[in-house]
Coordinates of C-alpha atoms and ligand atoms in Angstrom, one line a residue:
X1 CA -26.6 3.2 -1.8
X2 CA -26.5 2.4 1.7
X3 CA -26.4 -0.8 0.3
X4 CA -22.7 -0.7 -0.6
X5 CA -21.1 0.8 2.7
X6 CA -23.3 -1.1 4.7
X7 CA -23.3 -4.3 4.1
X8 CA -20.6 -8.0 4.4
X9 CA -17.2 -6.8 2.1
X10 CA -18.1 -10.7 -0.2
X11 CA -21.3 -8.9 -1.0
X12 CA -20.0 -5.3 -2.4
X13 CA -17.1 -7.0 -3.7
X14 CA -20.1 -9.8 -5.9
X15 CA -22.2 -6.4 -6.7
X16 CA -19.5 -4.6 -8.1
X17 CA -17.8 -7.9 -9.6
X18 CA -22.2 -8.5 -10.5
X19 CA -23.2 -5.0 -12.1
X20 CA -19.6 -5.1 -14.6
X21 CA -20.3 -8.0 -15.8
X22 CA -24.2 -6.4 -15.7
X23 CA -22.5 -4.0 -18.0
X24 CA -20.4 -5.8 -20.3
X25 CA -23.7 -7.5 -21.7
X26 CA -25.3 -4.0 -22.2
X27 CA -22.1 -3.2 -23.9
X28 CA -22.6 -5.9 -26.2
X29 CA -26.1 -6.1 -26.3
X30 CA -28.0 -2.8 -26.4
X31 CA -25.0 0.6 -26.6
X32 CA -28.2 3.2 -26.3
X33 CA -29.2 1.2 -22.8
X34 CA -25.4 1.6 -21.2
X35 CA -25.6 5.5 -20.8
X36 CA -29.1 5.5 -18.9
X37 CA -28.0 2.3 -16.8
X38 CA -24.6 4.1 -15.5
X39 CA -27.2 7.3 -14.7
X40 CA -28.9 4.5 -12.7
X41 CA -25.8 3.3 -10.7
X42 CA -24.6 7.0 -10.4
X43 CA -25.0 7.7 -7.2
X44 CA -24.2 3.8 -5.9
X45 CA -20.3 4.3 -5.2
X46 CA -19.3 1.9 -7.6
X47 CA -19.0 4.8 -10.2
X48 CA -16.5 7.4 -8.6
X49 CA -18.1 10.9 -9.2
X50 CA -17.0 13.9 -12.5
X51 CA -13.7 13.7 -13.3
X52 CA -12.7 9.8 -11.7
X53 CA -13.3 7.3 -12.9
X54 CA -11.8 3.9 -12.7
X55 CA -10.1 1.8 -15.7
X56 CA -10.6 -1.9 -15.8
X57 CA -8.4 -4.6 -16.8
X58 CA -9.9 -8.3 -16.8
X59 CA -6.5 -10.6 -17.6
X60 CA -7.1 -14.4 -19.3
X61 CA -3.6 -16.2 -19.2
X62 CA -2.7 -19.3 -20.2
X63 CA 1.0 -20.2 -19.1
X64 CA 3.2 -23.1 -19.3
X65 CA 6.9 -23.0 -17.8
X66 CA 9.3 -25.2 -18.8
X67 CA 11.3 -26.0 -15.2
X68 CA 15.0 -26.8 -17.0
X69 CA 15.4 -23.7 -18.8
X70 CA 13.2 -21.0 -16.6
X71 CA 11.9 -20.2 -19.7
X72 CA 7.9 -19.7 -20.5
X73 CA 5.6 -18.9 -22.6
X74 CA 1.8 -17.2 -22.6
X75 CA -1.1 -16.5 -24.2
X76 CA -2.8 -13.2 -23.3
X77 CA -6.5 -12.5 -23.7
X78 CA -6.9 -8.6 -22.2
X79 CA -10.8 -7.3 -21.9
X80 CA -9.5 -3.0 -21.0
X81 CA -12.2 -1.0 -20.5
X82 CA -11.7 3.2 -20.5
X83 CA -14.7 4.8 -18.0
X84 CA -12.2 7.9 -18.9
X85 CA -13.7 10.9 -20.4
X86 CA -10.9 10.3 -23.0
X87 CA -9.9 8.5 -26.4
X88 CA -6.7 6.2 -26.1
X89 CA -4.8 6.3 -28.4
X90 CA -2.2 4.5 -27.8
X91 CA -1.3 2.0 -24.9
X92 CA 0.9 1.3 -22.7
X93 CA 2.3 -1.9 -21.3
X94 CA 4.8 -2.8 -18.6
X95 CA 7.4 -5.5 -19.7
X96 CA 8.8 -5.9 -15.8
X97 CA 11.8 -8.3 -16.1
X98 CA 13.8 -6.1 -18.9
X99 CA 14.5 -4.4 -15.2
X100 CA 17.1 -7.8 -14.5
X101 CA 19.1 -7.6 -17.7
X102 CA 22.4 -5.1 -17.8
X103 CA 22.9 -2.1 -18.3
X104 CA 18.9 -1.4 -18.3
X105 CA 17.9 1.6 -16.7
X106 CA 17.6 -0.5 -12.7
X107 CA 21.3 -1.5 -14.0
X108 CA 22.2 1.7 -14.3
X109 CA 20.2 3.4 -11.2
X110 CA 21.4 0.7 -8.7
X111 CA 25.2 1.2 -9.5
X112 CA 25.0 4.9 -9.9
X113 CA 22.8 6.1 -6.4
X114 CA 24.8 7.4 -3.7
X115 CA 23.6 4.7 -1.0
X116 CA 22.8 1.2 -3.5
X117 CA 19.9 -1.6 -2.2
X118 CA 22.4 -4.1 -1.1
X119 CA 20.4 -6.8 -2.4
X120 CA 20.9 -5.3 -6.3
X121 CA 24.2 -3.0 -6.5
X122 CA 25.7 -4.6 -9.2
X123 CA 24.6 -7.6 -9.4
X124 CA 22.4 -6.8 -12.9
X125 CA 25.5 -6.2 -14.4
X126 CA 26.9 -9.1 -13.9
X127 CA 24.4 -11.0 -15.3
X128 CA 24.9 -14.3 -17.9
X129 CA 22.8 -14.8 -20.7
X130 CA 21.3 -17.2 -19.1
X131 CA 20.5 -15.9 -16.2
X132 CA 19.2 -12.7 -17.0
X133 CA 15.2 -11.5 -17.1
X134 CA 13.4 -11.1 -20.5
X135 CA 9.7 -11.0 -21.5
X136 CA 8.9 -10.4 -24.9
X137 CA 5.7 -9.8 -26.6
X138 CA 5.4 -11.7 -29.8
X139 CA 2.5 -10.8 -31.5
X140 CA -0.4 -8.8 -30.4
X141 CA -4.1 -7.8 -31.7
X142 CA -6.6 -5.3 -30.6
X143 CA -10.2 -6.5 -31.4
X144 CA -8.6 -9.2 -34.3
X145 CA -6.2 -6.7 -35.9
X146 CA -2.6 -6.1 -35.7
X147 CA -1.5 -2.9 -33.5
X148 CA 2.1 -1.5 -33.5
X149 CA 4.3 -2.3 -31.2
X150 CA 7.5 -1.4 -29.1
X151 CA 9.7 -2.8 -26.8
X152 CA 11.2 0.2 -25.0
X153 CA 13.2 -1.2 -22.0
X154 CA 10.9 -2.1 -19.0
X155 CA 7.6 -1.1 -21.3
X156 CA 6.3 -1.8 -24.2
X157 CA 4.2 1.3 -26.2
X158 CA 1.4 0.5 -28.5
X159 CA 0.2 2.7 -30.9
X160 CA -3.7 2.4 -32.0
X161 CA -4.7 1.9 -35.4
X162 CA -8.5 2.3 -33.9
X163 CA -8.7 4.6 -30.8
X164 CA -10.4 2.9 -27.7
X165 CA -13.7 5.4 -27.0
X166 CA -14.7 7.3 -23.7
X167 CA -16.6 4.5 -22.5
X168 CA -16.1 1.0 -24.2
X169 CA -14.0 -1.8 -24.3
X170 CA -11.3 -3.4 -26.5
X171 CA -10.0 -6.7 -26.9
X172 CA -6.1 -7.3 -26.6
X173 CA -4.3 -10.6 -27.4
X174 CA -1.2 -11.5 -27.1
X175 CA 1.1 -14.1 -26.6
X176 CA 4.6 -13.9 -25.0
X177 CA 7.5 -15.1 -23.6
X178 CA 9.7 -14.8 -21.5
X179 CA 13.2 -16.4 -19.5
X180 CA 12.8 -16.0 -14.9
X181 CA 16.0 -14.2 -14.1
X182 CA 17.8 -15.3 -10.9
X183 CA 16.3 -13.7 -7.6
X184 CA 17.8 -10.1 -7.5
X185 CA 14.8 -7.5 -5.9
X186 CA 11.6 -9.4 -5.5
X187 CA 11.0 -11.9 -8.2
X188 CA 13.3 -14.3 -10.0
X189 CA 14.4 -18.2 -9.3
X190 CA 17.0 -19.9 -7.0
X191 CA 16.5 -17.3 -4.1
X192 CA 19.4 -17.4 -1.8
X193 CA 17.5 -20.1 0.5
X194 CA 17.0 -21.9 -2.8
X195 CA 13.3 -20.8 -3.6
X196 CA 12.8 -22.0 -7.2
X197 CA 10.9 -19.5 -8.6
X198 CA 9.2 -16.6 -6.9
X199 CA 6.5 -15.0 -10.2
X200 CA 5.8 -11.3 -9.4
X201 CA 6.0 -9.0 -12.1
X202 CA 6.0 -11.8 -15.1
X203 CA 3.0 -11.0 -17.4
X204 CA 2.5 -8.0 -19.7
X205 CA 0.4 -5.4 -17.7
X206 CA -1.1 -2.9 -18.8
X207 CA -0.4 0.6 -17.0
X208 CA -2.7 2.7 -15.0
X209 CA -4.0 5.0 -16.4
X210 CA -6.1 7.5 -14.9
X211 CA -7.3 11.6 -14.3
X212 CA -3.6 12.5 -14.2
X213 CA -2.7 10.4 -17.7
X214 CA -0.8 7.3 -18.2
X215 CA 0.9 5.9 -15.9
X216 CA 4.4 4.4 -17.4
X217 CA 7.1 4.7 -15.0
X218 CA 10.1 3.2 -16.2
X219 CA 10.3 0.0 -13.8
X220 CA 14.7 1.0 -12.1
X221 CA 13.0 -1.4 -8.6
X222 CA 11.0 1.1 -7.0
X223 CA 6.7 1.1 -6.6
X224 CA 3.8 -0.2 -8.6
X225 CA 0.7 0.9 -9.5
X226 CA -1.9 -1.0 -11.4
X227 CA -6.0 -1.7 -12.6
X228 CA -8.4 -3.9 -10.6
X229 CA -9.8 -6.4 -12.7
X230 CA -11.2 -9.8 -12.9
X231 CA -7.8 -12.4 -13.2
X232 CA -8.0 -15.9 -14.7
X233 CA -4.5 -17.7 -14.9
X234 CA -3.5 -21.4 -16.3
X235 CA 0.0 -22.5 -14.8
X236 CA 1.0 -26.2 -16.6
X237 CA 4.1 -26.7 -14.4
X238 CA 6.0 -29.9 -13.6
X239 CA 3.0 -31.8 -11.2
X240 CA 6.4 -32.2 -8.6
X241 CA 6.0 -28.1 -8.1
X242 CA 3.5 -26.4 -5.5
X243 CA 2.2 -22.9 -6.2
X244 CA 1.0 -20.1 -4.4
X245 CA -0.2 -16.9 -5.0
X246 CA -3.4 -14.6 -5.9
X247 CA -6.3 -16.2 -6.7
X248 CA -8.8 -19.2 -5.8
X249 CA -7.6 -22.4 -7.4
X250 CA -10.5 -24.2 -9.3
X251 CA -9.8 -27.3 -9.3
X252 CA -8.0 -27.8 -6.3
X253 CA -9.6 -32.2 -6.3
X254 CA -7.6 -32.7 -9.2
X255 CA -4.1 -30.8 -8.2
X256 CA -3.4 -32.6 -4.6
X257 CA -0.9 -30.8 -3.0
X258 CA -2.7 -29.6 0.1
X259 CA -5.6 -28.0 -1.5
X260 CA -8.3 -30.6 -1.6
X261 CA -10.7 -30.4 -0.1
X262 CA -10.6 -33.3 3.4
X263 CA -11.4 -36.6 2.0
X264 CA -10.3 -36.7 -1.2
X265 CA -9.0 -39.4 -2.7
X266 CA -6.7 -37.2 -5.6
X267 CA -6.3 -38.9 -8.8
X268 CA -2.5 -39.5 -10.5
X269 CA -2.1 -36.6 -12.4
X270 CA -1.3 -37.8 -16.3
X271 CA 1.9 -37.1 -17.7
X272 CA 5.2 -34.9 -16.3
X273 CA 3.0 -31.9 -15.5
X274 CA -0.3 -30.5 -13.6
X275 CA -1.9 -27.7 -15.1
X276 CA -3.0 -25.7 -12.3
X277 CA -6.2 -23.2 -12.9
X278 CA -6.4 -19.9 -10.8
X279 CA -9.4 -17.5 -10.6
X280 CA -9.1 -13.6 -8.8
X281 CA -11.5 -11.3 -8.7
X282 CA -11.1 -7.7 -8.6
X283 CA -7.5 -7.5 -8.2
X284 CA -4.4 -4.5 -9.8
X285 CA -1.8 -8.3 -10.3
X286 CA -1.3 -11.9 -10.3
X287 CA 1.7 -13.5 -8.5
X288 CA 2.3 -16.9 -8.2
X289 CA 5.3 -19.0 -6.7
X290 CA 6.2 -22.7 -7.4
X291 CA 8.8 -24.5 -5.3
X292 CA 8.7 -28.5 -4.7
X293 CA 9.6 -28.7 -1.7
X294 CA 7.0 -26.3 -0.7
X295 CA 5.0 -27.5 2.6
X296 CA 2.0 -26.2 2.3
X297 CA -0.1 -26.0 6.0
X298 CA -3.3 -24.1 5.8
X299 CA -6.0 -23.3 8.0
X300 CA -10.0 -22.8 8.0
X301 CA -11.1 -19.1 9.8
X302 CA -14.0 -18.7 11.5
X303 CA -15.3 -15.4 8.9
X304 CA -14.6 -17.9 5.6
X305 CA -11.6 -17.4 5.3
X306 CA -8.7 -19.4 5.1
X307 CA -4.6 -19.4 5.4
X308 CA -2.2 -20.1 3.6
X309 CA 1.5 -20.5 5.0
X310 CA 3.7 -21.9 2.0
X311 CA 7.5 -22.4 2.8
X312 CA 10.5 -25.3 2.5
X313 CA 11.1 -26.8 5.6
X314 CA 13.6 -26.5 7.7
X315 CA 15.4 -27.5 10.8
X316 CA 14.6 -24.0 13.2
X317 CA 12.4 -22.6 10.9
X318 CA 9.6 -25.0 10.6
X319 CA 8.6 -24.0 14.1
X320 CA 8.1 -20.2 13.6
X321 CA 6.6 -21.0 11.2
X322 CA 4.0 -23.3 12.7
X323 CA 3.5 -20.6 15.6
X324 CA 3.2 -18.1 12.3
X325 CA -0.1 -19.6 12.1
X326 CA -1.4 -18.4 15.8
X327 CA -0.4 -14.8 13.9
X328 CA -1.5 -14.7 10.7
X329 CA -5.6 -15.0 11.3
X330 CA -5.0 -12.9 14.5
X331 CA -3.5 -10.1 12.3
X332 CA -5.7 -10.2 9.6
X333 CA -9.3 -9.9 12.4
X334 CA -8.0 -6.7 13.8
X335 CA -6.6 -5.7 10.9
X336 CA -10.7 -6.0 9.0
X337 CA -11.4 -4.7 13.0
X338 CA -9.6 -1.3 13.1
X339 CA -8.7 -0.7 9.3
X340 CA -12.0 -1.9 6.9
X341 CA -13.1 -5.9 6.0
X342 CA -10.5 -8.0 4.5
X343 CA -12.4 -7.7 1.2
X344 CA -10.7 -11.6 0.1
X345 CA -11.4 -15.4 1.3
X346 CA -8.0 -16.2 0.8
X347 CA -4.7 -14.9 2.9
X348 CA -1.5 -16.6 1.8
X349 CA 1.7 -16.4 3.2
X350 CA 5.3 -17.5 1.0
X351 CA 8.6 -18.0 1.3
X352 CA 10.0 -15.9 -1.0
X353 CA 11.5 -13.3 -2.5
X354 CA 14.4 -11.1 -1.2
X355 CA 12.2 -9.8 2.0
X356 CA 8.9 -8.7 2.3
X357 CA 6.9 -7.5 -0.8
X358 CA 2.9 -7.6 -0.7
X359 CA 0.5 -9.0 -3.7
X360 CA -3.5 -9.0 -3.4
X361 CA -4.2 -12.2 -1.5
X362 CA -0.7 -12.7 -0.5
X363 CA 2.6 -12.3 0.3
X364 CA 6.4 -13.8 -0.5
X365 CA 8.9 -13.2 2.1
X366 CA 13.1 -14.9 3.2
X367 CA 11.4 -17.4 5.4
X368 CA 14.9 -18.0 7.1
X369 CA 14.1 -15.6 10.5
X370 CA 13.6 -15.7 14.0
X371 CA 9.5 -16.0 15.2
X372 CA 9.3 -11.5 16.2
X373 CA 10.9 -10.8 12.5
X374 CA 8.3 -13.6 10.5
X375 CA 5.2 -12.5 13.0
X376 CA 6.6 -9.2 11.5
X377 CA 7.0 -9.2 8.0
X378 CA 3.8 -11.2 7.8
X379 CA 1.5 -8.3 9.6
X380 CA 3.1 -5.6 7.7
X381 CA 3.3 -7.1 3.8
X382 CA -1.2 -8.5 4.9
X383 CA -0.8 -4.2 6.4
X384 CA 0.3 -3.4 2.6
X385 CA -3.3 -5.0 1.5
X386 CA -5.5 -2.4 2.8
X387 CA -3.3 0.6 1.8
X388 CA -2.1 -1.1 -1.4
X389 CA -3.9 -3.4 -2.8
X390 CA -7.9 -2.4 -1.9
X391 CA -7.2 1.4 -1.2
X392 CA -4.0 1.9 -3.1
X393 CA -3.0 5.0 -3.3
X394 CA -1.0 5.3 -6.8
X395 CA 2.2 4.1 -4.9
X396 CA 4.8 5.9 -6.8
X397 CA 3.1 9.2 -6.4
X398 CA 2.7 8.8 -2.9
X399 CA 4.2 6.3 -1.6
X400 CA 4.3 7.0 2.0
X401 CA -0.2 6.9 1.7
X402 CA 0.7 3.4 1.3
X403 CA 4.1 2.4 2.5
X404 CA 3.6 5.3 5.0
X405 CA -0.2 4.4 7.1
X406 CA 1.0 0.7 6.3
X407 CA 3.7 0.5 8.9
X408 CA 1.0 2.8 10.9
X409 CA -1.3 -0.4 11.3
X410 CA 1.6 -2.5 11.7
X411 CA 3.1 -1.4 15.0
X412 CA -0.6 -1.6 16.0
X413 CA -1.5 -4.5 15.3
X414 CA 1.7 -5.8 16.5
X415 CA 1.1 -4.2 19.8
X416 CA -1.8 -5.5 19.5
X417 CA -1.6 -9.2 19.3
X418 CA 1.7 -9.6 19.1
X419 CA 4.8 -7.9 21.5
X420 CA 2.4 -5.2 23.4
X421 CA 4.7 -2.0 23.6
X422 CA 3.5 1.8 25.1
X423 CA 3.8 3.9 22.0
X424 CA 4.1 1.1 19.2
X425 CA 4.8 4.4 16.8
X426 CA 8.3 5.3 18.8
X427 CA 10.0 3.5 15.8
X428 CA 8.8 5.9 13.3
X429 CA 8.9 9.2 14.8
X430 CA 12.3 8.2 15.6
X431 CA 13.1 7.8 12.4
X432 CA 11.6 10.5 10.6
X433 CA 13.8 12.6 13.1
X434 CA 16.9 11.0 11.6
X435 CA 15.9 11.8 8.4
X436 CA 15.8 15.4 9.2
X437 CA 19.7 14.9 10.7
X438 CA 21.0 13.9 8.4
X439 CA 19.8 16.5 5.7
X440 CA 18.8 14.4 3.1
X441 CA 15.3 15.3 3.3
X442 CA 13.3 16.0 0.1
X443 CA 9.0 16.9 0.2
X444 CA 6.9 13.2 0.3
X445 CA 5.8 14.8 -2.8
X446 CA 8.3 13.9 -4.4
X447 CA 7.8 10.7 -7.1
X448 CA 9.3 7.9 -5.3
X449 CA 11.8 6.7 -8.7
X450 CA 13.0 10.6 -8.4
X451 CA 14.5 10.3 -4.9
X452 CA 18.4 11.1 -4.2
X453 CA 19.0 8.8 -2.1
X454 CA 17.5 5.0 -1.0
X455 CA 18.2 6.3 2.7
X456 CA 16.2 9.8 2.2
X457 CA 12.9 7.6 0.0
X458 CA 12.5 5.1 2.7
X459 CA 12.5 7.7 5.7
X460 CA 10.4 9.4 3.8
X461 CA 8.0 7.0 3.4
X462 CA 8.2 4.2 5.8
X463 CA 8.6 6.4 8.9
X464 CA 6.7 10.4 8.0
X465 CA 4.7 9.0 5.6
X466 CA 3.1 6.7 9.3
X467 CA 3.7 10.1 11.6
X468 CA 1.8 11.8 9.6
X469 CA -1.1 9.8 10.2
X470 CA 0.0 9.3 14.2
X471 CA 0.3 13.5 13.7
X472 CA -3.2 13.5 12.9
X473 CA -4.6 11.4 15.9
X474 CA -2.8 14.6 17.8
X475 CA -4.4 17.8 15.8
X476 CA -8.4 16.1 15.2
X477 CA -7.9 13.5 17.8
X478 CA -7.3 10.0 18.2
X479 CA -11.4 9.3 18.4
X480 CA -12.0 11.3 15.0
X481 CA -8.7 9.9 13.3
X482 CA -9.8 6.3 13.7
X483 CA -13.3 7.3 12.4
X484 CA -11.8 8.3 9.4
X485 CA -10.1 5.8 8.5
X486 CA -12.9 3.1 7.5
X487 CA -14.2 6.5 5.9
X488 CA -11.0 6.0 4.3
X489 CA -11.6 3.3 3.6
X490 CA -14.7 2.5 2.7
X491 CA -15.1 5.9 0.8
X492 CA -12.1 5.1 -1.5
X493 CA -11.3 1.6 -1.5
X494 CA -11.2 0.3 -5.3
X495 CA -10.4 4.1 -6.8
X496 CA -6.5 5.2 -5.9
X497 CA -7.5 8.2 -3.7
X498 CA -4.9 11.2 -3.8
X499 CA -3.7 12.4 -0.2
X500 CA -6.3 15.6 -1.1
X501 CA -9.2 12.5 -0.9
X502 CA -7.2 11.7 3.1
X503 CA -7.3 15.3 4.0
X504 CA -11.1 15.8 2.8
X505 CA -12.1 13.0 4.7
X506 CA -9.9 13.9 7.9
X507 CA -11.4 17.3 7.5
X508 CA -15.5 16.2 6.5
X509 CA -14.3 13.7 10.3
X510 CA -13.0 15.9 12.7
X511 CA -15.1 19.8 11.7
X512 CA -11.7 21.0 10.9
X513 CA -9.4 22.4 8.3
X514 CA -6.2 20.7 7.8
X515 CA -5.1 21.9 3.9
X516 CA -2.7 23.7 6.1
X517 CA -1.0 19.9 6.9
X518 CA -0.8 18.5 3.7
X519 CA 0.7 21.6 2.1
X520 CA 3.8 22.0 5.4
X521 CA 3.8 17.9 6.5
X522 CA 3.7 16.8 2.4
X523 CA 5.2 19.5 -0.5
X524 CA 8.3 20.5 2.7
X525 CA 10.3 19.8 5.1
X526 CA 9.6 22.3 7.0
X527 CA 9.7 20.8 10.2
X528 CA 8.1 21.0 13.1
X529 CA 10.0 22.3 16.8
X530 CA 7.7 24.8 20.1
X531 CA 9.3 25.9 23.3
X532 CA 8.8 27.0 26.0
X533 CA 10.4 30.1 26.4
X534 CA 9.3 32.6 29.4
X535 CA 7.7 31.9 33.5
X536 CA 6.4 35.1 34.9
X537 CA 4.4 35.0 38.7
X538 CA 2.4 37.9 37.9
X539 CA 1.1 37.8 41.9
X540 CA -1.9 35.2 42.1
X541 CA -1.4 34.0 38.4
X542 CA 1.0 32.5 36.2
X543 CA 2.3 34.0 32.4
X544 CA 3.9 31.2 30.2
X545 CA 5.3 32.7 26.9
X546 CA 5.7 29.5 24.1
X547 CA 8.0 29.5 20.8
X548 CA 7.6 28.1 17.5
X549 CA 10.3 27.4 16.7
X550 CA 10.0 25.9 13.3
X551 CA 9.0 27.0 9.9
X552 CA 5.3 24.9 10.3
X553 CA 3.2 25.2 12.9
X554 CA 0.9 22.8 14.6
X555 CA -2.0 23.8 17.4
X556 CA 0.0 23.0 20.9
X557 CA -1.6 20.4 23.6
X558 CA 0.5 21.8 26.6
X559 CA 0.5 20.4 30.6
X560 CA 0.6 21.4 33.0
X561 CA 1.2 19.7 36.2
X562 CA 1.2 21.3 39.9
X563 CA 2.7 19.8 42.3
X564 CA -0.5 18.2 44.3
X565 CA 0.2 16.0 41.9
X566 CA -3.1 17.8 39.8
X567 CA -2.6 18.1 35.7
X568 CA -4.5 20.6 33.7
X569 CA -4.8 21.0 29.4
X570 CA -3.8 24.5 28.1
X571 CA -5.2 23.4 25.2
X572 CA -3.6 26.5 21.8
X573 CA -5.8 26.0 19.2
X574 CA -4.2 27.1 15.2
X575 CA -6.0 29.7 13.6
X576 CA -6.2 27.9 10.2
X577 CA -8.2 24.8 11.9
X578 CA -11.3 27.0 12.1
X579 CA -11.8 24.6 15.4
X580 CA -11.0 22.5 18.0
X581 CA -10.2 18.6 18.1
X582 CA -13.0 17.4 20.6
X583 CA -10.9 16.1 24.6
X584 CA -9.1 13.3 24.3
X585 CA -9.1 10.1 26.3
X586 CA -7.5 10.1 29.1
X587 CA -6.3 14.1 28.6
X588 CA -6.2 16.3 32.1
X589 CA -9.1 19.0 32.5
X590 CA -8.5 20.7 28.8
X591 CA -9.1 24.9 29.3
X592 CA -9.3 25.7 26.0
X593 CA -7.4 29.3 24.8
X594 CA -7.6 31.6 22.3
X595 CA -6.6 30.3 18.9
X596 CA -2.7 31.2 18.0
X597 CA -2.6 32.4 14.7
X598 CA 0.5 30.9 12.2
X599 CA 1.7 34.4 12.2
X600 CA 3.0 35.2 15.4
X601 CA 6.1 33.3 17.4
X602 CA 5.2 33.2 20.6
X603 CA 2.0 33.3 22.3
X604 CA 1.5 34.4 25.8
X605 CA -1.4 32.3 28.0
X606 CA -2.2 32.9 31.9
X607 CA -2.7 29.8 34.0
X608 CA -5.3 30.8 37.6
X609 CA -2.2 29.3 40.0
X610 CA 1.0 30.6 41.3
X611 CA 3.7 29.5 39.9
X612 CA 5.1 28.2 42.9
X613 CA 2.8 25.3 42.8
X614 CA 3.6 23.8 39.2
X615 CA 5.6 21.1 39.3
X616 CA 6.6 21.0 35.2
X617 CA 5.0 22.4 32.2
X618 CA 5.5 20.5 29.3
X619 CA 4.3 21.3 25.3
X620 CA 2.4 17.3 23.8
X621 CA 3.6 14.2 26.4
X622 CA 1.8 12.1 24.1
X623 CA 4.9 12.5 21.8
X624 CA 2.3 12.4 19.1
X625 CA 3.9 16.3 17.9
X626 CA 6.1 15.1 15.7
X627 CA 9.0 18.0 17.6
X628 CA 12.0 17.7 16.1
X629 CA 14.3 19.4 19.5
X630 CA 12.3 17.9 22.5
X631 CA 14.7 19.6 25.0
X632 CA 12.6 22.6 25.1
X633 CA 9.3 21.1 25.4
X634 CA 9.7 21.0 29.1
X635 CA 10.2 23.5 31.8
X636 CA 10.4 22.1 35.5
X637 CA 10.4 23.6 39.2
Ligands
LIG701 ZN1 5.9 -2.5 2.7

């Protein structure tokens, strides 16, 4: 239905919730009607095509934090909707805080990996009982009946008494308690900068189930994958604490702390605590952070989005945070224009965590940074709202489609709104080239937990992933790639696309076949190296012979510059692309050569000009081709 894809994004979200609620009502009121209803809206885009489905998890949680013991208790009501065609006999929850205990898989992994993350190292092994993290489920029922459950490290395995049938829902009710670990990685208490609570991955969270089955990965400190749903969370905490995070505060005029409406006098709370009530529609996680020292700045953008900054005011840092308020709204605007409309009504940049980490509607970043670094980390983490929050590929399986695409988007955004750069992607290409020369590269199809080294993981996910997107512009043309990014967002938002879904979008947008690009660049570590092998005078003409030295084939833009200052491009399409990219803005006049089959190691082309008129010949002066040996790419006369 056109409406879903052309309307404002707020409208889309509202409509999705409306439809979800209607479906829930129909399940309860009139089951036979449900099939018909699904059929009616099946073509609307809310539900993916056959073979793809989205589970849903709506959470209602009530938690009580004791700021003296750093322990909390909570209740959770989770309405889980099985939209899969499968009958589920088991479910799994993540209990991430159990990773922060001596001897956990995360502890073992970070002590045995060749290049440990310096933030983790052997710190987990040294945590004292009051410093460890834990998350314990004390009782669990499904539809009112007890179920068997067992805690296995960071995963709760649940055997269901009655299965959950396809297209039906189940209500899980639990009580749980936890202890916030000392800040080690992403989450925790009392960070180096003195932030009391960075509460990410803090509640029992249902694992995602998709067309590839369950994704109950034990947590070793890397990536996440979650189910979209509506969160309704009440947090009771000492009244001096200021909270920020995912979700819209429902009782701002009772809470105050800068959330109250203009002109409202907030009543003095009765007792020692305040209960903060948040709602977050259509998100796959819920983070909150709290500290009594937070200063809270907010800014209402013209488009109705409120930006919140929460940080501990300190000499040298406060000024940077104040200046940051110029850039957060600009970044939201730029990214909405170039990568798809930001779908939520707020975004919060919060001091916490141990670097920068993205969450729905928010980010935790360390605060003691210079302006450059603060703006840089904000832009990167905000960029995740598109690729990790809304498109949300399975980050564990395709970390590069999240970190890489986010890095790509962040580089363009930073160049446009903060630090102009002639080649914003230069750093990503350099990172990829370093990875290749390190000899430690692993295919980007490697599950993020299973890379042999941290460095190979980061360079593949961040740098090579960004190069994948930038180089797509070289292969199909920037315009087609940019249209493709919007189409990718509009087609796959809230649906967890994989690499094939992305490639298919770019194929449709460009009219070219691109399976080979995925197969070489994602599934293998084969590299690109083309060279100019020979240039020969042939009377009034010149023969240029190119060679493919690397194992990965690519189309070639060859630019010939003449001594009179003019230049032309000879474009050599790769035969298996089955077509040519459209001419690109700003490129020299183009001559299309015949296709270059990938089996042929050399290709000779003829230019209708005398060789002594030529000043230089160069493969891809735009430097978007990730050619690992550039010294053979250019000859000058
Ligand atoms: Zn990132």
